[in-house]
Coordinates of C-alpha atoms and ligand atoms in Angstrom, one line a residue:
M235 CA -24.3 -6.2 14.9
A236 CA -23.4 -4.8 11.7
T237 CA -20.2 -6.9 10.9
L238 CA -18.8 -10.1 12.0
Q239 CA -15.5 -11.5 12.0
V240 CA -15.1 -15.0 9.8
C241 CA -12.4 -17.3 10.0
A242 CA -11.1 -17.8 6.7
A243 CA -9.8 -21.4 7.0
C244 CA -12.5 -22.9 9.4
G245 CA -15.5 -20.6 8.8
D246 CA -16.1 -19.4 12.6
R247 CA -17.8 -16.5 13.5
F248 CA -16.7 -13.9 16.4
S249 CA -18.7 -10.8 17.1
E250 CA -17.5 -7.6 15.8
L251 CA -15.9 -6.4 19.2
D252 CA -13.2 -9.6 19.7
P253 CA -10.0 -8.8 20.1
A254 CA -8.4 -12.0 18.9
V255 CA -6.5 -11.2 15.7
R256 CA -6.5 -14.7 14.3
C257 CA -9.2 -17.7 15.0
P258 CA -8.1 -20.2 17.5
C259 CA -7.4 -22.6 14.6
G260 CA -5.2 -20.7 13.5
G261 CA -6.7 -19.0 10.5
L262 CA -6.7 -15.4 9.5
L263 CA -10.2 -13.2 10.2
E264 CA -11.6 -11.6 7.4
L265 CA -14.7 -9.1 8.0
R266 CA -18.5 -9.2 6.9
H267 CA -20.4 -6.5 7.1
D268 CA -24.4 -6.7 6.6
P269 CA -24.9 -5.3 2.9
P270 CA -26.3 -1.8 2.7
A271 CA -30.2 -0.7 2.2
E272 CA -28.9 0.9 -0.6
D273 CA -28.2 -0.3 -4.1
G274 CA -25.2 0.5 -6.3
A275 CA -26.7 3.6 -7.7
S276 CA -27.7 5.2 -4.6
L277 CA -24.3 4.3 -3.1
R278 CA -23.0 6.3 -5.6
R279 CA -24.8 9.0 -5.4
L280 CA -24.3 8.5 -1.6
F281 CA -20.5 8.7 -1.5
Q282 CA -20.8 11.7 -4.4
G283 CA -22.9 13.7 -2.0
R284 CA -20.2 13.8 0.5
L285 CA -17.8 15.5 -1.4
G286 CA -17.4 18.6 -0.4
D287 CA -19.3 17.6 3.1
R288 CA -17.8 19.0 6.1
E289 CA -18.5 16.4 8.5
E290 CA -15.4 14.7 9.5
A291 CA -16.0 11.5 8.5
N292 CA -16.8 12.5 4.9
L293 CA -13.4 14.5 5.0
S294 CA -11.5 11.4 4.7
G295 CA -11.1 9.3 1.9
V296 CA -11.6 6.0 3.9
W297 CA -14.7 6.9 6.2
R298 CA -16.5 8.7 3.0
Y299 CA -17.0 5.1 2.2
R300 CA -17.9 3.7 5.8
E301 CA -20.5 1.6 4.6
L302 CA -18.4 -0.9 2.9
V303 CA -15.1 -0.1 5.4
L304 CA -16.8 -0.5 9.1
P305 CA -20.4 0.3 9.5
G306 CA -20.6 0.8 13.2
A307 CA -17.7 2.6 14.2
G308 CA -19.8 5.8 14.6
G309 CA -18.6 8.5 17.0
Q310 CA -15.4 6.6 17.8
I311 CA -13.1 7.0 14.6
V312 CA -9.6 8.2 14.9
T313 CA -9.1 10.2 11.5
H314 CA -6.2 12.8 10.3
P315 CA -8.1 12.7 7.8
E316 CA -6.6 10.5 5.3
G317 CA -7.4 9.0 1.4
N318 CA -8.3 12.2 -1.0
T319 CA -5.1 11.0 -2.8
P320 CA -4.9 12.1 -6.4
L321 CA -5.0 9.6 -9.7
L322 CA -2.2 11.2 -12.2
R323 CA -1.9 11.2 -15.5
R324 CA 2.0 12.3 -16.5
L325 CA 3.3 11.5 -20.0
P326 CA 6.8 11.0 -19.3
I327 CA 6.4 8.0 -16.9
A328 CA 2.9 6.7 -19.2
E329 CA 5.4 6.7 -22.3
W330 CA 8.4 5.0 -20.5
A331 CA 5.6 2.0 -19.4
G332 CA 4.9 2.3 -23.0
L333 CA 0.9 2.4 -22.0
P334 CA -0.9 5.5 -23.2
D335 CA -3.9 4.9 -20.7
L336 CA -2.0 5.0 -17.8
R337 CA -3.0 6.9 -14.4
I338 CA -1.0 6.8 -11.2
K339 CA -3.1 6.6 -7.8
H340 CA -0.6 8.4 -5.3
E341 CA -1.0 6.7 -1.6
G342 CA 2.1 8.7 -0.8
H343 CA -0.2 11.9 -0.4
N344 CA -1.3 10.3 3.1
P345 CA -0.4 12.2 6.0
T346 CA 2.2 9.9 7.2
G347 CA 3.4 9.4 3.6
S348 CA 1.6 6.0 2.7
F349 CA -1.4 4.0 1.7
K350 CA -0.6 2.5 5.1
D351 CA -2.8 5.5 7.0
R352 CA -5.9 4.0 5.9
G353 CA -5.5 1.0 7.1
M354 CA -4.4 2.3 10.7
T355 CA -7.1 4.6 11.0
V356 CA -9.6 2.0 10.7
G357 CA -7.1 -0.2 12.8
V358 CA -6.8 2.5 15.6
T359 CA -10.4 3.2 15.5
Q360 CA -11.2 -0.7 16.8
A361 CA -8.3 -0.4 19.2
R362 CA -10.1 2.4 20.3
R363 CA -13.2 0.8 20.4
I364 CA -12.2 -2.8 21.9
G365 CA -10.8 -0.3 25.1
A366 CA -6.6 -1.9 23.8
R367 CA -4.1 -0.9 26.4
A368 CA -1.7 -0.6 23.4
I369 CA -1.2 -1.4 19.9
A370 CA 2.0 -3.2 18.5
C371 CA 3.5 -3.9 14.8
A372 CA 6.4 -5.4 12.4
S373 CA 7.3 -3.4 10.1
T374 CA 9.7 -2.4 7.5
G375 CA 8.9 1.1 8.6
N376 CA 5.8 2.1 6.5
T377 CA 3.1 0.4 9.0
S378 CA 5.2 1.3 11.7
A379 CA 5.3 5.1 10.8
A380 CA 1.2 5.5 10.5
L381 CA 1.0 3.2 13.7
A382 CA 3.0 5.5 15.8
A383 CA 0.8 8.6 13.7
Y384 CA -3.0 7.0 14.8
G385 CA -1.6 6.0 18.3
A386 CA -0.2 9.4 19.4
Q387 CA -3.7 11.2 18.0
A388 CA -5.6 8.5 20.0
G389 CA -3.6 8.7 23.2
I390 CA -2.5 5.0 22.8
P391 CA 1.0 3.8 23.2
A392 CA 2.5 2.2 20.6
L393 CA 5.1 -0.7 20.2
V394 CA 7.4 -1.1 16.7
F395 CA 9.5 -4.1 16.2
V396 CA 11.5 -3.2 12.7
P397 CA 14.6 -4.7 11.5
A398 CA 17.8 -3.5 13.1
G399 CA 19.6 -1.1 10.1
Q400 CA 17.5 -2.0 7.3
V401 CA 14.7 0.9 7.8
A402 CA 14.8 3.9 5.6
L403 CA 15.5 6.8 7.5
G404 CA 12.0 8.7 7.0
K405 CA 10.4 6.0 8.2
L406 CA 12.6 5.5 10.9
S407 CA 12.2 9.3 12.2
Q408 CA 8.5 9.2 12.0
S409 CA 8.5 6.1 14.6
L410 CA 10.7 8.2 16.8
A411 CA 9.0 11.2 16.0
Y412 CA 5.2 10.4 16.7
G413 CA 6.7 8.3 20.2
A414 CA 6.2 5.3 19.5
R415 CA 8.7 2.3 21.7
T416 CA 10.7 1.6 18.9
L417 CA 12.2 -2.2 19.0
L418 CA 15.5 -2.7 16.5
V419 CA 15.0 -6.3 16.3
R420 CA 18.3 -8.1 15.3
G421 CA 16.8 -10.0 12.1
D422 CA 14.8 -9.1 9.3
F423 CA 11.0 -8.6 9.0
D424 CA 10.0 -12.0 9.2
A425 CA 11.7 -12.5 12.2
C426 CA 10.4 -9.1 13.3
L427 CA 6.4 -10.4 12.6
R428 CA 7.2 -14.0 14.6
L429 CA 8.1 -11.5 17.5
V430 CA 5.6 -9.2 17.6
Q431 CA 2.7 -12.2 17.3
E432 CA 4.3 -14.1 20.3
A433 CA 4.7 -10.5 21.9
A434 CA 0.9 -9.5 21.6
D435 CA -0.1 -12.7 22.3
Q436 CA 1.9 -12.9 26.0
L437 CA 1.3 -9.3 26.5
G438 CA -2.3 -8.6 25.5
V439 CA -1.1 -5.8 23.1
Y440 CA -3.6 -5.5 20.3
L441 CA -1.5 -6.5 16.8
L442 CA -2.4 -4.0 13.8
N443 CA -0.3 -5.4 11.1
S444 CA -2.1 -6.4 8.2
I445 CA -3.3 -10.1 9.2
N446 CA -5.6 -7.8 11.7
P447 CA -8.7 -7.4 9.4
F448 CA -9.9 -4.2 10.3
R449 CA -6.7 -2.9 8.8
L450 CA -7.6 -4.6 5.2
E451 CA -11.0 -2.6 5.3
G452 CA -9.8 0.8 5.2
Q453 CA -6.9 -0.5 2.8
K454 CA -9.8 -1.5 0.4
T455 CA -10.5 2.4 0.1
I456 CA -7.7 2.8 -2.6
V457 CA -9.6 0.9 -5.1
L458 CA -12.9 2.6 -3.6
E459 CA -11.7 6.2 -4.1
L460 CA -9.6 5.4 -7.7
L461 CA -13.2 3.9 -8.7
H462 CA -15.0 7.1 -7.3
Q463 CA -12.3 8.7 -9.6
L464 CA -12.9 7.0 -12.3
E465 CA -16.8 7.9 -12.0
W466 CA -17.3 3.8 -11.3
Q467 CA -15.7 2.9 -14.5
A468 CA -13.4 0.0 -13.9
P469 CA -10.0 0.0 -15.1
D470 CA -8.9 -3.0 -17.2
W471 CA -5.4 -3.4 -14.9
I472 CA -4.6 -2.1 -11.7
V473 CA -0.8 -2.9 -10.9
L474 CA 0.4 -2.8 -7.1
P475 CA 3.8 -3.7 -5.6
A476 CA 3.2 -6.6 -3.2
G477 CA 5.3 -7.6 0.1
N478 CA 3.2 -8.9 2.6
L479 CA 0.4 -9.5 0.8
G480 CA -2.0 -7.2 2.5
N481 CA -2.8 -4.9 -0.1
T482 CA -3.1 -7.5 -2.7
A483 CA -5.6 -9.3 -0.2
A484 CA -7.6 -5.8 0.4
F485 CA -7.5 -4.9 -3.4
G486 CA -9.2 -8.0 -4.5
K487 CA -11.9 -8.0 -1.8
A488 CA -12.9 -4.1 -2.4
L489 CA -13.4 -5.5 -6.4
L490 CA -15.4 -8.2 -5.8
E491 CA -17.5 -6.3 -2.9
A492 CA -17.9 -3.2 -5.4
R493 CA -18.7 -5.7 -7.8
A494 CA -21.4 -7.7 -5.8
L495 CA -23.2 -4.3 -4.8
G496 CA -23.4 -3.3 -8.2
L497 CA -20.9 0.1 -7.7
I498 CA -18.9 -1.5 -10.8
D499 CA -20.0 -3.8 -13.3
R500 CA -16.5 -5.8 -13.9
L501 CA -13.6 -6.9 -12.5
P502 CA -10.4 -5.0 -13.3
R503 CA -7.3 -7.9 -13.6
I504 CA -4.8 -6.9 -10.5
A505 CA -1.1 -7.4 -11.2
A506 CA 1.0 -8.0 -7.8
V507 CA 4.5 -7.2 -8.3
Q508 CA 7.7 -8.2 -6.2
A509 CA 11.3 -7.3 -6.4
A510 CA 13.2 -9.8 -7.9
G511 CA 15.1 -10.8 -4.2
A512 CA 12.3 -11.1 -2.9
A513 CA 9.7 -12.9 -4.7
P514 CA 8.4 -15.9 -3.5
F515 CA 4.6 -15.1 -4.2
A516 CA 5.6 -14.7 -8.4
Q517 CA 7.5 -18.0 -7.6
G518 CA 4.1 -19.4 -6.1
F519 CA 2.3 -18.0 -9.1
R520 CA 4.1 -19.5 -11.6
E521 CA 3.9 -22.7 -10.1
G522 CA -0.2 -22.4 -9.9
F523 CA 0.0 -21.5 -6.4
A524 CA 0.6 -25.3 -5.7
A525 CA 2.8 -24.6 -2.6
R526 CA 3.2 -21.9 -0.2
R527 CA 6.9 -20.8 -0.9
T528 CA 9.5 -18.7 1.5
V529 CA 12.7 -17.4 0.7
K530 CA 15.2 -15.3 2.2
A531 CA 14.8 -11.8 1.0
E532 CA 17.0 -9.4 -0.6
T533 CA 16.2 -6.0 -2.4
I534 CA 17.0 -2.2 -2.5
A535 CA 12.9 -1.7 -1.7
T536 CA 13.1 -2.4 2.0
A537 CA 9.8 -1.9 1.7
I538 CA 8.8 -5.4 0.3
K539 CA 11.7 -7.1 1.8
I540 CA 9.3 -9.9 2.9
G541 CA 10.4 -13.4 2.4
D542 CA 7.0 -15.1 4.1
P543 CA 4.2 -13.5 3.0
A544 CA 1.4 -13.6 5.8
S545 CA -1.9 -12.9 3.6
W546 CA -0.6 -15.2 1.2
D547 CA -3.4 -17.4 1.0
R548 CA -5.6 -14.3 0.5
G549 CA -3.3 -12.8 -2.1
V550 CA -3.9 -16.3 -4.0
R551 CA -7.5 -15.6 -3.6
T552 CA -7.2 -11.9 -5.4
I553 CA -5.3 -13.1 -8.0
R554 CA -7.6 -16.2 -8.8
E555 CA -10.9 -14.1 -9.0
T556 CA -9.3 -11.2 -10.7
D557 CA -7.7 -13.4 -13.4
G558 CA -4.5 -11.3 -12.1
V559 CA -1.3 -12.2 -12.2
V560 CA 1.8 -11.6 -10.4
T561 CA 5.1 -10.9 -11.7
Q562 CA 8.8 -9.6 -10.7
V563 CA 11.3 -6.9 -11.5
T564 CA 15.0 -6.5 -10.7
D565 CA 16.1 -3.6 -8.2
A566 CA 18.2 -2.0 -11.4
E567 CA 14.2 -1.8 -13.1
I568 CA 12.7 -0.3 -10.0
L569 CA 15.4 2.1 -9.9
E570 CA 14.7 2.9 -13.2
A571 CA 11.1 3.5 -12.9
K572 CA 11.6 5.2 -10.0
A573 CA 14.0 7.8 -11.7
V574 CA 11.5 8.0 -14.5
I575 CA 8.9 8.9 -12.0
D576 CA 10.8 11.0 -9.6
A577 CA 12.0 13.4 -12.9
A578 CA 8.5 13.5 -13.8
G579 CA 7.8 15.5 -10.6
V580 CA 5.6 12.9 -9.0
G581 CA 8.4 10.9 -7.1
C582 CA 8.2 7.9 -4.6
E583 CA 9.9 5.1 -2.9
P584 CA 11.8 2.2 -4.1
A585 CA 9.3 0.1 -3.9
S586 CA 6.1 2.2 -4.9
A587 CA 8.1 2.2 -8.1
A588 CA 7.8 -1.7 -8.8
S589 CA 4.4 -1.1 -9.9
V590 CA 5.2 0.9 -12.8
A591 CA 8.5 -1.2 -13.5
G592 CA 5.8 -4.1 -13.3
A593 CA 3.4 -2.2 -15.6
R594 CA 6.1 -1.9 -18.2
K595 CA 7.4 -5.3 -17.9
L596 CA 3.6 -6.9 -18.6
R597 CA 3.3 -4.7 -21.2
E598 CA 6.6 -5.7 -22.9
E599 CA 5.4 -9.2 -23.1
R600 CA 2.1 -8.3 -24.5
L601 CA 0.0 -9.6 -21.4
I602 CA -1.2 -5.9 -21.3
P603 CA -2.5 -4.2 -24.4
L604 CA -1.2 -1.2 -25.7
D605 CA -4.6 0.7 -25.2
A606 CA -5.2 -1.1 -21.9
R607 CA -6.9 1.5 -19.0
V608 CA -4.1 0.9 -16.5
V609 CA -3.9 2.3 -12.9
T610 CA -0.6 1.5 -11.0
V611 CA -0.4 2.7 -7.2
L612 CA 2.6 4.5 -5.8
T613 CA 2.4 3.4 -2.2
G614 CA 4.8 5.7 -0.9
H615 CA 6.4 9.2 -0.8
V616 CA 9.6 10.2 -2.3
L617 CA 11.3 11.3 1.0
K618 CA 10.4 7.8 2.9
D619 CA 13.7 6.8 1.5
P620 CA 16.4 9.8 1.2
G621 CA 19.4 7.3 1.5
A622 CA 18.5 5.3 -1.4
L623 CA 18.2 8.8 -3.6
I624 CA 21.4 10.0 -2.6
T625 CA 23.0 6.8 -3.3
Y626 CA 21.5 6.2 -6.6
H627 CA 22.3 10.5 -7.6
Q628 CA 25.4 10.9 -5.8
E629 CA 27.1 8.1 -5.2
M630 CA 27.0 4.8 -7.8
E631 CA 29.6 4.4 -9.7
P632 CA 29.4 4.4 -13.1
A633 CA 26.6 6.7 -12.4
P634 CA 23.4 5.6 -13.7
S635 CA 22.1 7.1 -16.7
R636 CA 19.5 9.0 -15.1
A637 CA 21.6 10.6 -12.5
N638 CA 21.6 13.6 -11.2
R639 CA 24.9 14.6 -9.6
P640 CA 25.0 18.0 -7.8
V641 CA 27.7 20.1 -8.0
E642 CA 30.1 21.7 -5.5
I643 CA 31.1 24.7 -6.4
E644 CA 32.8 28.1 -4.5
A645 CA 30.6 30.8 -3.3
D646 CA 31.6 33.0 -6.7
L647 CA 29.3 33.8 -9.3
R648 CA 32.7 32.8 -11.9
A649 CA 31.8 29.1 -10.9
V650 CA 28.4 29.5 -11.4
E651 CA 28.9 30.6 -15.2
R652 CA 31.2 28.0 -15.6
V653 CA 29.0 25.5 -14.5
L654 CA 26.3 26.6 -16.8
G655 CA 28.1 27.2 -19.5
R656 CA 29.5 23.8 -19.7
E657 CA 26.1 22.5 -19.2
G658 CA 24.6 25.1 -22.0
R659 CA 27.4 23.6 -24.3
Ligands
LIG173 N1 4.8 -0.6 -0.9 C1 5.0 0.2 0.2 C2 5.8 1.8 0.2 C3 5.2 -0.7 1.8 O1 5.6 -0.2 2.9 C4 4.5 -2.0 1.5 C5 4.4 -2.7 3.1 C6 4.0 -2.6 0.2 C7 4.1 -1.6 -1.0 C8 3.4 -3.6 0.3 O2 2.2 -4.0 0.8 O3 3.0 -5.8 2.4 O4 0.3 -5.1 1.7 O5 2.0 -6.6 0.2 N2 4.9 -2.3 4.0 C9 4.9 -2.8 5.2 C10 5.5 -2.0 6.3 C11 5.5 -4.3 5.3 O6 5.6 -2.5 7.4 O7 5.4 -1.0 6.0 P1 1.7 -5.3 0.9

């Protein structure tokens, strides 16, 4: 077999096609692939050679790196394709953050508008490989959108558990549109995650939350692709928003493997950014991760409104092994960062803006030096959360300084002139 599943808690090993998502001891599983035959330089050439190749797997920004993702997937992959997201430089955003060498990896450019597609192409491929009769997840909205889309493509029924009344409109719409059975649970995300795990156990449905190790293998490619775009010159920092900590875990695994394989020669430091009202991991970091923390989560950034992160231990590992940090930003800071990102023509959903707000804060605290090469990850598209946009621009009183209030007029040229004249003065 090319891949083993290994329990991070007790070390037990399971075959690649074992459908259990957790070890019987309760520990989370991690995938270990046989190391590729190629050395770092040959792998870099292999990946580069696949750019521009029309083969389906090579068109995907996930499967292009398949030796490090799921070498045995073969002809069974379910791909849109996904990935191939841009690494942007935008002066207004860099200036606002106070970091001249700031780049933005925009994962909102994925097919369903978030990085979750990278995990889901692998998760649903695995569901097909093991013959799952249905797939399920709990979600703050993006995972469920991706699950619904990839499930539809594979022809596998999808079941999603989302917190009633707390999912951004774009995301809920996607789950309905792609045909997932959508359960609006009276409770928060943490309650949804508990419930879906019980349901998956009882009903024999394949669980595709980020505790599923196959998801993380796909999400590693955010890092692999950005390193590739930087010609394998590792940046000094990678900054990302953190909720359930699946992505934080995936980033650490990607970096450690990339270094071990000789793709890069040094590790960037990871900065995980939480919303202040949903920041158990930031609290844990301040305490030297002495204990696992949980909170009752509250934030405008509904994607990361999570009080009991499932990938806590592997998140801690990422922070420790990359000499990383965890910080938190207020909702006001998130909204300001988002307004700057949006007005630069880039756009993102609120949770994504936490990364840029966090980078700015770490710069202000002098933790990130002025000349650092920094990559911030925008995790979701601006249209995911139209409600937050309308509230900010149209409804908040007093108007935030960056609010772009629309003006209602009569259908009359003079009214247009009046508005333009007023603005010209
Ligand atoms: N950004 C966005 C846009 C997200 O949707 C999420 C997570 C995160 C950041 C945080 O990533 O959980 O791996 O630390 N969304 C999950 C969901 C929880 O259900 O869509 P994480």
